[in-house]
mmCIF file with all atom_site columns, C-alpha atoms in Angstrom:
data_model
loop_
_atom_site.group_PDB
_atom_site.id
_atom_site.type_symbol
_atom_site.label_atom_id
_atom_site.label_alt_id
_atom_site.label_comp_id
_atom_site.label_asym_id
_atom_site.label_entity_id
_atom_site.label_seq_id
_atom_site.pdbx_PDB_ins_code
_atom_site.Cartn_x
_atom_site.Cartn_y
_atom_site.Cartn_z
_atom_site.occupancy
_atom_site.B_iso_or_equiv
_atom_site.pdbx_formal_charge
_atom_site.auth_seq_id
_atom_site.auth_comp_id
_atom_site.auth_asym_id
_atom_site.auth_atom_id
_atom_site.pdbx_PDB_model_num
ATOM 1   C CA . UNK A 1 1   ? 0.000   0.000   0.000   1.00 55.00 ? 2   UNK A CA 1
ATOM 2   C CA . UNK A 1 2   ? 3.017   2.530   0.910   1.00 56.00 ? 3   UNK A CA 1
ATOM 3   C CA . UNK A 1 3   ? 4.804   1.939   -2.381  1.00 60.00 ? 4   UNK A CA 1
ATOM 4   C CA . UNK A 1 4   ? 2.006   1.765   -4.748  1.00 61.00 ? 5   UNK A CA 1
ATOM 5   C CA . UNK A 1 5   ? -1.166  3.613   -3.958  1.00 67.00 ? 6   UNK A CA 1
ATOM 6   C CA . UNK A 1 6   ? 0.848   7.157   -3.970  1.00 65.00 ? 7   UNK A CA 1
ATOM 7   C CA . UNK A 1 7   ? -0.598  9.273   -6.723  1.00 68.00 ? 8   UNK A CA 1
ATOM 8   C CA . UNK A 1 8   ? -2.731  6.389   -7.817  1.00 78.00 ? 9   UNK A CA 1
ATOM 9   C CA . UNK A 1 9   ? -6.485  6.731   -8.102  1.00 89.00 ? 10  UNK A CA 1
ATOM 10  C CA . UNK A 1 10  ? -8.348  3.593   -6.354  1.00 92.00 ? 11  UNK A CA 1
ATOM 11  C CA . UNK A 1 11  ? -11.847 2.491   -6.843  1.00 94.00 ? 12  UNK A CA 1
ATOM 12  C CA . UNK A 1 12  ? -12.994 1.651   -3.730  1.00 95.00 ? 13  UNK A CA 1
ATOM 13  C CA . UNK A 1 13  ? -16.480 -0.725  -3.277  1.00 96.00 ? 14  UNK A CA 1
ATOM 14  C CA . UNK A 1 14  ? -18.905 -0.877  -0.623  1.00 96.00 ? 15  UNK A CA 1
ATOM 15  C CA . UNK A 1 15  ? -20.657 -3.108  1.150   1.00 95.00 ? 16  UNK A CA 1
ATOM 16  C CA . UNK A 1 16  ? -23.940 -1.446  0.505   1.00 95.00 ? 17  UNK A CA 1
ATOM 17  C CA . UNK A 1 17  ? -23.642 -1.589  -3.131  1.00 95.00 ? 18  UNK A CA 1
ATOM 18  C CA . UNK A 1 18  ? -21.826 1.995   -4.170  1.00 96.00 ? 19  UNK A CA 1
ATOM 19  C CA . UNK A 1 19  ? -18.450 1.878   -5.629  1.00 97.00 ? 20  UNK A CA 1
ATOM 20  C CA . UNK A 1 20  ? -16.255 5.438   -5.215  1.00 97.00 ? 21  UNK A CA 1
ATOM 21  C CA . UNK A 1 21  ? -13.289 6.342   -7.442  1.00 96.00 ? 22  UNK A CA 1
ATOM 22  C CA . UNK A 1 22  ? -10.485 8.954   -6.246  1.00 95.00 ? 23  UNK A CA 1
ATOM 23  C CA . UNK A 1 23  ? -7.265  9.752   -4.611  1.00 92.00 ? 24  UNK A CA 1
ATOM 24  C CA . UNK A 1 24  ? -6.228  7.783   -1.705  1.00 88.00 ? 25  UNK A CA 1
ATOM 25  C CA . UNK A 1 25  ? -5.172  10.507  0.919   1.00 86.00 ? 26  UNK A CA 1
ATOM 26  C CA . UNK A 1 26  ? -5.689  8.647   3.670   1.00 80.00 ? 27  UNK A CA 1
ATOM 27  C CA . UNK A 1 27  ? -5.397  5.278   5.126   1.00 75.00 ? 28  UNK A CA 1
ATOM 28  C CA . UNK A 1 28  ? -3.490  4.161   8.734   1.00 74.00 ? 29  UNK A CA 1
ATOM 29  C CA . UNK A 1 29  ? -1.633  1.329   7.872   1.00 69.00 ? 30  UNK A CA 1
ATOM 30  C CA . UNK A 1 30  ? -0.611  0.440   11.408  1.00 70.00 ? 31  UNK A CA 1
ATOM 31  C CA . UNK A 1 31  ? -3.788  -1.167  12.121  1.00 71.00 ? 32  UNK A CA 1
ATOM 32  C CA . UNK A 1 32  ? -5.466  -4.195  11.120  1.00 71.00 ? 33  UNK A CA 1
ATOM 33  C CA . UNK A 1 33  ? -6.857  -4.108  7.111   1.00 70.00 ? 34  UNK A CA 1
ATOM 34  C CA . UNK A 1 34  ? -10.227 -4.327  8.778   1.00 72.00 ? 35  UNK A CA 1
ATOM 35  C CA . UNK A 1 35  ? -9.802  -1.011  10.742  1.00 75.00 ? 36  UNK A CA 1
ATOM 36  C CA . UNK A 1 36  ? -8.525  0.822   7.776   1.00 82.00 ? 37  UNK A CA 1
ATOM 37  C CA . UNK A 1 37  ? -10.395 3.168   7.513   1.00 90.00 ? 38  UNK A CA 1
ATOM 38  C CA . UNK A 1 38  ? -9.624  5.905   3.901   1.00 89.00 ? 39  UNK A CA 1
ATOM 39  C CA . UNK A 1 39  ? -10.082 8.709   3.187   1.00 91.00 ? 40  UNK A CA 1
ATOM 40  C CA . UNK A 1 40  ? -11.023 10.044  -0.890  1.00 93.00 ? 41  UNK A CA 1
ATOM 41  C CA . UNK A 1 41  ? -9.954  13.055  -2.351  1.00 94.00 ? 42  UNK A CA 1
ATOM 42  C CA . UNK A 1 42  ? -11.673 14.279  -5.446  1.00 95.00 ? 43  UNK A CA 1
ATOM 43  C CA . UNK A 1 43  ? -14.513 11.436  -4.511  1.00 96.00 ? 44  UNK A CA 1
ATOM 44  C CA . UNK A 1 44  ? -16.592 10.251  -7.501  1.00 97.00 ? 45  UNK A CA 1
ATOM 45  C CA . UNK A 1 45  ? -19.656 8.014   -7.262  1.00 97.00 ? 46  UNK A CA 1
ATOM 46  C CA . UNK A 1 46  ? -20.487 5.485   -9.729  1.00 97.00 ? 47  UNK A CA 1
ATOM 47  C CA . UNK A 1 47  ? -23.849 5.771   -10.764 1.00 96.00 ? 48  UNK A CA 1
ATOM 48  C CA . UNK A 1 48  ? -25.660 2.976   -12.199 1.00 94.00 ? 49  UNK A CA 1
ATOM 49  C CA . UNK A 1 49  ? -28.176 4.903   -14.919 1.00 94.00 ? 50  UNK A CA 1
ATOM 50  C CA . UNK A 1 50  ? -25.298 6.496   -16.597 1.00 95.00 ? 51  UNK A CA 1
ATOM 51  C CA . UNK A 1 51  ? -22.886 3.473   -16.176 1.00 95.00 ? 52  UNK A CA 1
ATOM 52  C CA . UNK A 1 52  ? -20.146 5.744   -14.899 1.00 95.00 ? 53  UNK A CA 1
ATOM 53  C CA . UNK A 1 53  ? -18.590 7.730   -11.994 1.00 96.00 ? 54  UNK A CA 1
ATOM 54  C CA . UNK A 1 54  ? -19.161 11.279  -11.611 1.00 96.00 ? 55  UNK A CA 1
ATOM 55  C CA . UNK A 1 55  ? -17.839 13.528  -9.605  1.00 96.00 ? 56  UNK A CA 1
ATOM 56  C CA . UNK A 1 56  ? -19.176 14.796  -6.116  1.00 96.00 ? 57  UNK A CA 1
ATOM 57  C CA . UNK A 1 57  ? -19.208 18.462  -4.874  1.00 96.00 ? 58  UNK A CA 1
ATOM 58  C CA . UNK A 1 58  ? -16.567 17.417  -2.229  1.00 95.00 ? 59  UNK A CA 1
ATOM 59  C CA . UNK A 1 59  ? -13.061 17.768  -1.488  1.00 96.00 ? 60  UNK A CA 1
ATOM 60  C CA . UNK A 1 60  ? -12.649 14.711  0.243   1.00 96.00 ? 61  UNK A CA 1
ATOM 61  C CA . UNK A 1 61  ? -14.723 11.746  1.887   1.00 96.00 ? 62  UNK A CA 1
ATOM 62  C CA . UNK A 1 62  ? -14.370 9.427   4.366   1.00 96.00 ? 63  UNK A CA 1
ATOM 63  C CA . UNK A 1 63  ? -15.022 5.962   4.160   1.00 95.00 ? 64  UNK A CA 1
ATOM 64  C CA . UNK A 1 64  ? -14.966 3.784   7.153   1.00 94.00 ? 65  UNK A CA 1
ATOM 65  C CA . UNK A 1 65  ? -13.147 0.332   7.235   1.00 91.00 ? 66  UNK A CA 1
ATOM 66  C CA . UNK A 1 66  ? -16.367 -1.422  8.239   1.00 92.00 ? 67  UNK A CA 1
ATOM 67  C CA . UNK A 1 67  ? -18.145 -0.142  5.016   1.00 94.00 ? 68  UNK A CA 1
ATOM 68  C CA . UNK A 1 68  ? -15.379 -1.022  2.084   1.00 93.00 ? 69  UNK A CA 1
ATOM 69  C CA . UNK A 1 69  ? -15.864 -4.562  0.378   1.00 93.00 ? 70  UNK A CA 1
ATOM 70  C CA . UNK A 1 70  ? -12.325 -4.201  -2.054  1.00 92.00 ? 71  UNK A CA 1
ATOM 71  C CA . UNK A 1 71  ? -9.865  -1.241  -2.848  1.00 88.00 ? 72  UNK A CA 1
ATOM 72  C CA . UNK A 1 72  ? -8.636  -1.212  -6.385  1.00 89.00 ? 73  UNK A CA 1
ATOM 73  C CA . UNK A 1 73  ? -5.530  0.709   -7.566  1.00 85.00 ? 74  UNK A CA 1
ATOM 74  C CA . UNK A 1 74  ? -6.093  2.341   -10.666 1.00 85.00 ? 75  UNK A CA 1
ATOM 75  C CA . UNK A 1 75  ? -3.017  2.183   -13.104 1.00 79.00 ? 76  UNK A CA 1
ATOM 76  C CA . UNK A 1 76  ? -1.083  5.060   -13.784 1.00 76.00 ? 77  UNK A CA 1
ATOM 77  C CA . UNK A 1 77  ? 0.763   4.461   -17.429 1.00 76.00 ? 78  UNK A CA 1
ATOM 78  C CA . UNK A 1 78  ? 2.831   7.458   -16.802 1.00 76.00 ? 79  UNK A CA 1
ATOM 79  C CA . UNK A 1 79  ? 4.691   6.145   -13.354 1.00 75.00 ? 80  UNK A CA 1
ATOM 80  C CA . UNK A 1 80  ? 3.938   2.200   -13.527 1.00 74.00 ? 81  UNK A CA 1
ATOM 81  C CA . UNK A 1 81  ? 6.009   -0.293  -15.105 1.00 77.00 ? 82  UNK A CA 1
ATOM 82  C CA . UNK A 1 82  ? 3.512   -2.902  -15.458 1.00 79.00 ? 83  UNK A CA 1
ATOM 83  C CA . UNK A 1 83  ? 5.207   -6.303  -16.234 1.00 82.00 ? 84  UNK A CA 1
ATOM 84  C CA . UNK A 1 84  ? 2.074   -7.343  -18.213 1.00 82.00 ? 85  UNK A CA 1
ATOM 85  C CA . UNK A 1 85  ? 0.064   -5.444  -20.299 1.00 80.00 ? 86  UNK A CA 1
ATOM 86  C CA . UNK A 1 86  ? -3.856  -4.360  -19.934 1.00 80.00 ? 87  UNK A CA 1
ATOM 87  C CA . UNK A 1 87  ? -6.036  -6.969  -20.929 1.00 84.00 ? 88  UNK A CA 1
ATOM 88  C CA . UNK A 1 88  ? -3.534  -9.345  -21.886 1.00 86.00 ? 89  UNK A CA 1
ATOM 89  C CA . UNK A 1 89  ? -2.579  -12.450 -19.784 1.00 86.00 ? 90  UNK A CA 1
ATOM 90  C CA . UNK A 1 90  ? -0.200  -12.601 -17.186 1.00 85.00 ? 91  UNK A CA 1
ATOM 91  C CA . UNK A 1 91  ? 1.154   -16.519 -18.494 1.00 87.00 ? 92  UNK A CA 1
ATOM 92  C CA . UNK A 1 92  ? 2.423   -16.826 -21.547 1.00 75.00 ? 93  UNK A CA 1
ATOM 93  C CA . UNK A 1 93  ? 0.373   -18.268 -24.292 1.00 67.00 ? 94  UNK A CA 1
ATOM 94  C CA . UNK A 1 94  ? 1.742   -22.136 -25.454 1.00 57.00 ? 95  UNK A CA 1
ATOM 95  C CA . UNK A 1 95  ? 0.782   -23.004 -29.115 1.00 58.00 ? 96  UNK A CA 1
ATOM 96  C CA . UNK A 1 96  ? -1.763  -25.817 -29.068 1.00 55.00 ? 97  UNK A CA 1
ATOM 97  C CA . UNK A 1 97  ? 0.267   -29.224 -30.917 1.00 56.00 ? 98  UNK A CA 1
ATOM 98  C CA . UNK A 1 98  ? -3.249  -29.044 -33.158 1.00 57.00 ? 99  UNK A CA 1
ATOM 99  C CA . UNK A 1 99  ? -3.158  -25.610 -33.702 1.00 51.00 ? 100 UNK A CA 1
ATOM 100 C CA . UNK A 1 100 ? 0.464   -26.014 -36.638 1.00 53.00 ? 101 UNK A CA 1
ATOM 101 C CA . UNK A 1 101 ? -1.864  -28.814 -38.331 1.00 52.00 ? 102 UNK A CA 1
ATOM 102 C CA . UNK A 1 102 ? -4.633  -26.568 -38.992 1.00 52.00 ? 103 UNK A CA 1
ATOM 103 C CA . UNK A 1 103 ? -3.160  -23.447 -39.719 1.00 53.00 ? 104 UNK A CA 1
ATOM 104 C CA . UNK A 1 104 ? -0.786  -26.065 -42.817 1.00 52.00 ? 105 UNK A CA 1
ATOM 105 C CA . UNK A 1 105 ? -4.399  -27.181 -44.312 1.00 50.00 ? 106 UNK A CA 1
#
């Protein structure tokens, strides 16, 4: 959590359903994972109708540990150096033994 949420947005879901996106500013990382509670600047709320997050009219919000389901960090392309690529599969593809055979005929 120290070395890669940093500058990193994180979508952040809740037990009740809503799922926030925005900039971890806050989390004590000297307790337990299930007392962390967070804190999100530039919150955004994902809203179902529109099928995406928009932003709310705060600075920050707190979420408390008891509430969050999963924390997400969002990739930064500019300051990660991912190992594998977006939507591509972290073990490396084998050629199927029947796959030569039909790609000859």
């Amino acid at each position: 959590m120290r070395r890669y949420v940093p500058g990193h947005w994180v979508a952040v879901g809740l037990e009740t359903g809503e799922a926030y996106v925005g900039i971890l500013a806050y989390s004590e990382t000297s307790v337990e994972q299930k007392e962390r509670d967070i804190i999100l600047s530039e919150p955004a709320l994902y809203e179902e109708d529109s099928k995406d997050y928009r932003s709310l009219p705060y600075s920050c919000i707190f979420l408390p540990a008891a509430l969050i389901w999963s924390v997400a960090v969002i990739e930064n392309p500019g300051t990660d150096g991912r190992i594998v690529p977006v939507n591509e599969s972290p073990f490396i593809a084998k050629e199927k033994p029947h796959a030569k055979a039909h790609a000859a005929t």
